[in-house]
Amino acid sequence: MGFDEHALVYDQQLRNGLQLAGDGPEWFAEQRVRAVRGHIDRLGWTVRCVLEFGCGVGNHVPYLRNAFPGSRIVGVDISQQSLDIARARYQGSDVQFHTPDSFTATGEIDLIYINGVFHHIPPQEHADCIRSFRRLLRPGGVVAVFDNNPLSLPARWVMSRIEFDRDAIMVSPRRLARLLSNEGFGVAGVEYHFIFPRMLSFLRPVETSLASLPFGAQYCVLARLPG
Ligand SMILES: C[S@@+](CC[C@H](N)C(=O)[O-])C[C@H]1O[C@@H](n2cnc3c(N)ncnc32)[C@H](O)[C@@H]1O
């Protein structure tokens, strides 16, 4: 299934699915990008160009722009309709959108950011996809992959309510870490996010100390090319 047919209603479908969580897509996008910014700071890595792989309609773009001011943001997606919406939403010399085939740059990207994409890619294509990241990144470049935790019942429940997730095949963080490692990336860590819904937000301060346990609705695999 392609995302072209969902592009116009993507946000509404996502918002409906997330209703029980109590926070909207914007809040989740901001938290993810904030976590990645923290990792980049801890690694002492300079980011001048961010590629969002599977950017969809561009929901993470404003947060990537804020977190990495002055950087070039490149959104890549196979859905032309989604890219058209993203282009209409975000303009400026710092942001551009491409299909994977039309973005041919090599070794220019400092950070590849991904959310909710691998569970839409057929498993037999995962390795090729990760291999393509090698070509895009400069030495030392970082990949941050967020996806939905197969062990999380809330994540499964949210996905069951979302039309565009009908064909999804959940991917374990162990699998992604192994594939990244097979392609020469050093896996810097796996952490879990989004344990508590908004109604229990007073508990969120403890989430950081639970990040190594598979309780969160999403995980993030952080990996890096040798410098
Ligand atoms: C669930 S949406 C997530 C969109 C965005 N990352 C977000 O969090 O709002 C999944 C996106 O991955 C894109 N996608 C699926 N397979 C892809 C591939 N092989 N290469 C690039 N994008 C892909 C889809 O077109 C869709 O826009």
mmCIF file of N, CA and C in Angstrom, residues 18-78:
data_model
loop_
_atom_site.group_PDB
_atom_site.id
_atom_site.type_symbol
_atom_site.label_atom_id
_atom_site.label_comp_id
_atom_site.label_asym_id
_atom_site.label_seq_id
_atom_site.Cartn_x
_atom_site.Cartn_y
_atom_site.Cartn_z
ATOM 1 N N LEU A 18 -4.254 8.426 18.018
ATOM 2 C CA LEU A 18 -3.529 8.790 19.247
ATOM 3 C C LEU A 18 -4.437 9.322 20.350
ATOM 4 N N GLN A 19 -5.737 9.360 20.082
ATOM 5 C CA GLN A 19 -6.665 10.010 21.025
ATOM 6 C C GLN A 19 -6.478 9.559 22.477
ATOM 7 N N LEU A 20 -6.343 8.240 22.668
ATOM 8 C CA LEU A 20 -6.253 7.748 24.045
ATOM 9 C C LEU A 20 -4.944 8.190 24.718
ATOM 10 N N ALA A 21 -3.901 8.352 23.912
ATOM 11 C CA ALA A 21 -2.619 8.802 24.478
ATOM 12 C C ALA A 21 -2.774 10.201 25.069
ATOM 13 N N GLY A 22 -3.683 10.976 24.489
ATOM 14 C CA GLY A 22 -3.979 12.295 25.052
ATOM 15 C C GLY A 22 -3.129 13.412 24.486
ATOM 16 N N ASP A 23 -2.063 13.086 23.776
ATOM 17 C CA ASP A 23 -1.246 14.115 23.132
ATOM 18 C C ASP A 23 -1.313 13.917 21.623
ATOM 19 N N GLY A 24 -1.165 15.009 20.914
ATOM 20 C CA GLY A 24 -1.265 14.950 19.461
ATOM 21 C C GLY A 24 0.077 14.659 18.810
ATOM 22 N N PRO A 25 0.071 14.480 17.474
ATOM 23 C CA PRO A 25 1.300 14.181 16.745
ATOM 24 C C PRO A 25 2.393 15.222 16.964
ATOM 25 N N GLU A 26 1.988 16.486 17.182
ATOM 26 C CA GLU A 26 2.997 17.538 17.349
ATOM 27 C C GLU A 26 3.839 17.289 18.596
ATOM 28 N N TRP A 27 3.151 16.921 19.689
ATOM 29 C CA TRP A 27 3.866 16.686 20.948
ATOM 30 C C TRP A 27 4.862 15.522 20.787
ATOM 31 N N PHE A 28 4.396 14.441 20.144
ATOM 32 C CA PHE A 28 5.273 13.288 19.964
ATOM 33 C C PHE A 28 6.482 13.657 19.088
ATOM 34 N N ALA A 29 6.203 14.410 18.017
ATOM 35 C CA ALA A 29 7.296 14.804 17.113
ATOM 36 C C ALA A 29 8.331 15.637 17.874
ATOM 37 N N GLU A 30 7.846 16.569 18.667
ATOM 38 C CA GLU A 30 8.761 17.451 19.407
ATOM 39 C C GLU A 30 9.623 16.637 20.391
ATOM 40 N N GLN A 31 8.993 15.685 21.079
ATOM 41 C CA GLN A 31 9.739 14.876 22.064
ATOM 42 C C GLN A 31 10.808 14.023 21.378
ATOM 43 N N ARG A 32 10.455 13.456 20.238
ATOM 44 C CA ARG A 32 11.444 12.612 19.534
ATOM 45 C C ARG A 32 12.654 13.443 19.128
ATOM 46 N N VAL A 33 12.356 14.587 18.509
ATOM 47 C CA VAL A 33 13.468 15.409 18.002
ATOM 48 C C VAL A 33 14.300 15.932 19.175
ATOM 49 N N ARG A 34 13.653 16.258 20.270
ATOM 50 C CA ARG A 34 14.391 16.723 21.451
ATOM 51 C C ARG A 34 15.342 15.635 21.946
ATOM 52 N N ALA A 35 14.862 14.385 21.970
ATOM 53 C CA ALA A 35 15.714 13.277 22.425
ATOM 54 C C ALA A 35 16.931 13.135 21.502
ATOM 55 N N VAL A 36 16.700 13.258 20.195
ATOM 56 C CA VAL A 36 17.811 13.101 19.246
ATOM 57 C C VAL A 36 18.806 14.257 19.415
ATOM 58 N N ARG A 37 18.294 15.454 19.588
ATOM 59 C CA ARG A 37 19.180 16.616 19.802
ATOM 60 C C ARG A 37 20.084 16.363 21.016
ATOM 61 N N GLY A 38 19.483 15.792 22.074
ATOM 62 C CA GLY A 38 20.257 15.475 23.281
ATOM 63 C C GLY A 38 21.383 14.491 22.967
ATOM 64 N N HIS A 39 21.076 13.479 22.160
ATOM 65 C CA HIS A 39 22.107 12.490 21.813
ATOM 66 C C HIS A 39 23.218 13.128 20.989
ATOM 67 N N ILE A 40 22.818 13.975 20.052
ATOM 68 C CA ILE A 40 23.823 14.630 19.201
ATOM 69 C C ILE A 40 24.752 15.486 20.061
ATOM 70 N N ASP A 41 24.181 16.185 21.020
ATOM 71 C CA ASP A 41 25.002 17.013 21.920
ATOM 72 C C ASP A 41 25.963 16.139 22.720
ATOM 73 N N ARG A 42 25.437 15.020 23.226
ATOM 74 C CA ARG A 42 26.302 14.143 24.032
ATOM 75 C C ARG A 42 27.428 13.542 23.195
ATOM 76 N N LEU A 43 27.142 13.301 21.906
ATOM 77 C CA LEU A 43 28.187 12.752 21.027
ATOM 78 C C LEU A 43 29.179 13.835 20.597
ATOM 79 N N GLY A 44 28.808 15.103 20.804
ATOM 80 C CA GLY A 44 29.662 16.214 20.381
ATOM 81 C C GLY A 44 29.743 16.312 18.865
ATOM 82 N N TRP A 45 28.671 15.964 18.178
ATOM 83 C CA TRP A 45 28.647 15.888 16.714
ATOM 84 C C TRP A 45 28.055 17.174 16.136
ATOM 85 N N THR A 46 28.652 17.663 15.079
ATOM 86 C CA THR A 46 28.125 18.870 14.441
ATOM 87 C C THR A 46 27.167 18.477 13.326
ATOM 88 N N VAL A 47 25.972 19.039 13.374
ATOM 89 C CA VAL A 47 24.967 18.710 12.359
ATOM 90 C C VAL A 47 24.688 19.937 11.505
ATOM 91 N N ARG A 48 24.974 19.800 10.205
ATOM 92 C CA ARG A 48 24.670 20.879 9.250
ATOM 93 C C ARG A 48 23.625 20.458 8.236
ATOM 94 N N CYS A 49 23.433 19.149 8.134
ATOM 95 C CA CYS A 49 22.440 18.666 7.165
ATOM 96 C C CYS A 49 21.722 17.428 7.734
ATOM 97 N N VAL A 50 20.410 17.539 7.847
ATOM 98 C CA VAL A 50 19.588 16.450 8.386
ATOM 99 C C VAL A 50 18.733 15.887 7.262
ATOM 100 N N LEU A 51 18.728 14.583 7.116
ATOM 101 C CA LEU A 51 17.809 13.957 6.161
ATOM 102 C C LEU A 51 16.746 13.214 6.967
ATOM 103 N N GLU A 52 15.495 13.544 6.708
ATOM 104 C CA GLU A 52 14.424 12.747 7.323
ATOM 105 C C GLU A 52 13.950 11.736 6.292
ATOM 106 N N PHE A 53 14.206 10.471 6.588
ATOM 107 C CA PHE A 53 13.834 9.392 5.677
ATOM 108 C C PHE A 53 12.392 8.982 5.976
ATOM 109 N N GLY A 54 11.536 9.018 4.961
ATOM 110 C CA GLY A 54 10.107 8.738 5.176
ATOM 111 C C GLY A 54 9.454 9.904 5.893
ATOM 112 N N CYS A 55 9.660 11.100 5.344
ATOM 113 C CA CYS A 55 9.213 12.335 6.033
ATOM 114 C C CYS A 55 7.705 12.521 5.972
ATOM 115 N N GLY A 56 7.019 11.776 5.097
ATOM 116 C CA GLY A 56 5.573 11.938 4.968
ATOM 117 C C GLY A 56 5.201 13.371 4.632
ATOM 118 N N VAL A 57 4.186 13.894 5.319
ATOM 119 C CA VAL A 57 3.703 15.252 5.025
ATOM 120 C C VAL A 57 4.519 16.304 5.776
ATOM 121 N N GLY A 58 5.606 15.888 6.402
ATOM 122 C CA GLY A 58 6.560 16.856 6.976
ATOM 123 C C GLY A 58 6.323 17.215 8.433
ATOM 124 N N ASN A 59 5.642 16.351 9.179
ATOM 125 C CA ASN A 59 5.301 16.707 10.562
ATOM 126 C C ASN A 59 6.494 16.995 11.471
ATOM 127 N N HIS A 60 7.655 16.417 11.144
ATOM 128 C CA HIS A 60 8.815 16.653 12.018
ATOM 129 C C HIS A 60 9.644 17.858 11.593
ATOM 130 N N VAL A 61 9.353 18.389 10.406
ATOM 131 C CA VAL A 61 10.209 19.442 9.863
ATOM 132 C C VAL A 61 10.343 20.651 10.794
ATOM 133 N N PRO A 62 9.248 21.206 11.353
ATOM 134 C CA PRO A 62 9.443 22.400 12.194
ATOM 135 C C PRO A 62 10.299 22.108 13.425
ATOM 136 N N TYR A 63 10.218 20.900 13.949
ATOM 137 C CA TYR A 63 10.991 20.564 15.145
ATOM 138 C C TYR A 63 12.458 20.325 14.781
ATOM 139 N N LEU A 64 12.688 19.730 13.611
ATOM 140 C CA LEU A 64 14.072 19.556 13.154
ATOM 141 C C LEU A 64 14.700 20.922 12.877
ATOM 142 N N ARG A 65 13.931 21.811 12.282
ATOM 143 C CA ARG A 65 14.430 23.169 12.019
ATOM 144 C C ARG A 65 14.824 23.868 13.316
ATOM 145 N N ASN A 66 13.948 23.760 14.326
ATOM 146 C CA ASN A 66 14.225 24.407 15.620
ATOM 147 C C ASN A 66 15.415 23.794 16.329
ATOM 148 N N ALA A 67 15.488 22.464 16.261
ATOM 149 C CA ALA A 67 16.537 21.768 17.015
ATOM 150 C C ALA A 67 17.905 21.921 16.363
ATOM 151 N N PHE A 68 17.909 22.087 15.029
ATOM 152 C CA PHE A 68 19.180 22.180 14.304
ATOM 153 C C PHE A 68 19.185 23.467 13.474
ATOM 154 N N PRO A 69 19.174 24.625 14.141
ATOM 155 C CA PRO A 69 19.048 25.888 13.425
ATOM 156 C C PRO A 69 20.226 26.088 12.466
ATOM 157 N N GLY A 70 19.898 26.594 11.291
ATOM 158 C CA GLY A 70 20.937 26.849 10.289
ATOM 159 C C GLY A 70 21.249 25.620 9.452
ATOM 160 N N SER A 71 20.693 24.471 9.824
ATOM 161 C CA SER A 71 20.968 23.248 9.056
ATOM 162 C C SER A 71 20.062 23.164 7.835
ATOM 163 N N ARG A 72 20.546 22.401 6.858
ATOM 164 C CA ARG A 72 19.687 22.067 5.719
ATOM 165 C C ARG A 72 18.851 20.854 6.126
ATOM 166 N N ILE A 73 17.562 20.889 5.817
ATOM 167 C CA ILE A 73 16.682 19.766 6.129
ATOM 168 C C ILE A 73 16.214 19.165 4.803
ATOM 169 N N VAL A 74 16.479 17.878 4.622
ATOM 170 C CA VAL A 74 16.057 17.193 3.397
ATOM 171 C C VAL A 74 15.033 16.123 3.787
ATOM 172 N N GLY A 75 13.826 16.251 3.264
ATOM 173 C CA GLY A 75 12.796 15.244 3.501
ATOM 174 C C GLY A 75 12.739 14.313 2.305
ATOM 175 N N VAL A 76 12.773 13.006 2.576
ATOM 176 C CA VAL A 76 12.726 12.013 1.492
ATOM 177 C C VAL A 76 11.558 11.076 1.744
ATOM 178 N N ASP A 77 10.797 10.814 0.707
ATOM 179 C CA ASP A 77 9.659 9.895 0.849
ATOM 180 C C ASP A 77 9.308 9.310 -0.518
ATOM 181 N N ILE A 78 8.738 8.106 -0.520
ATOM 182 C CA ILE A 78 8.306 7.521 -1.794
ATOM 183 C C ILE A 78 6.923 8.019 -2.204
#
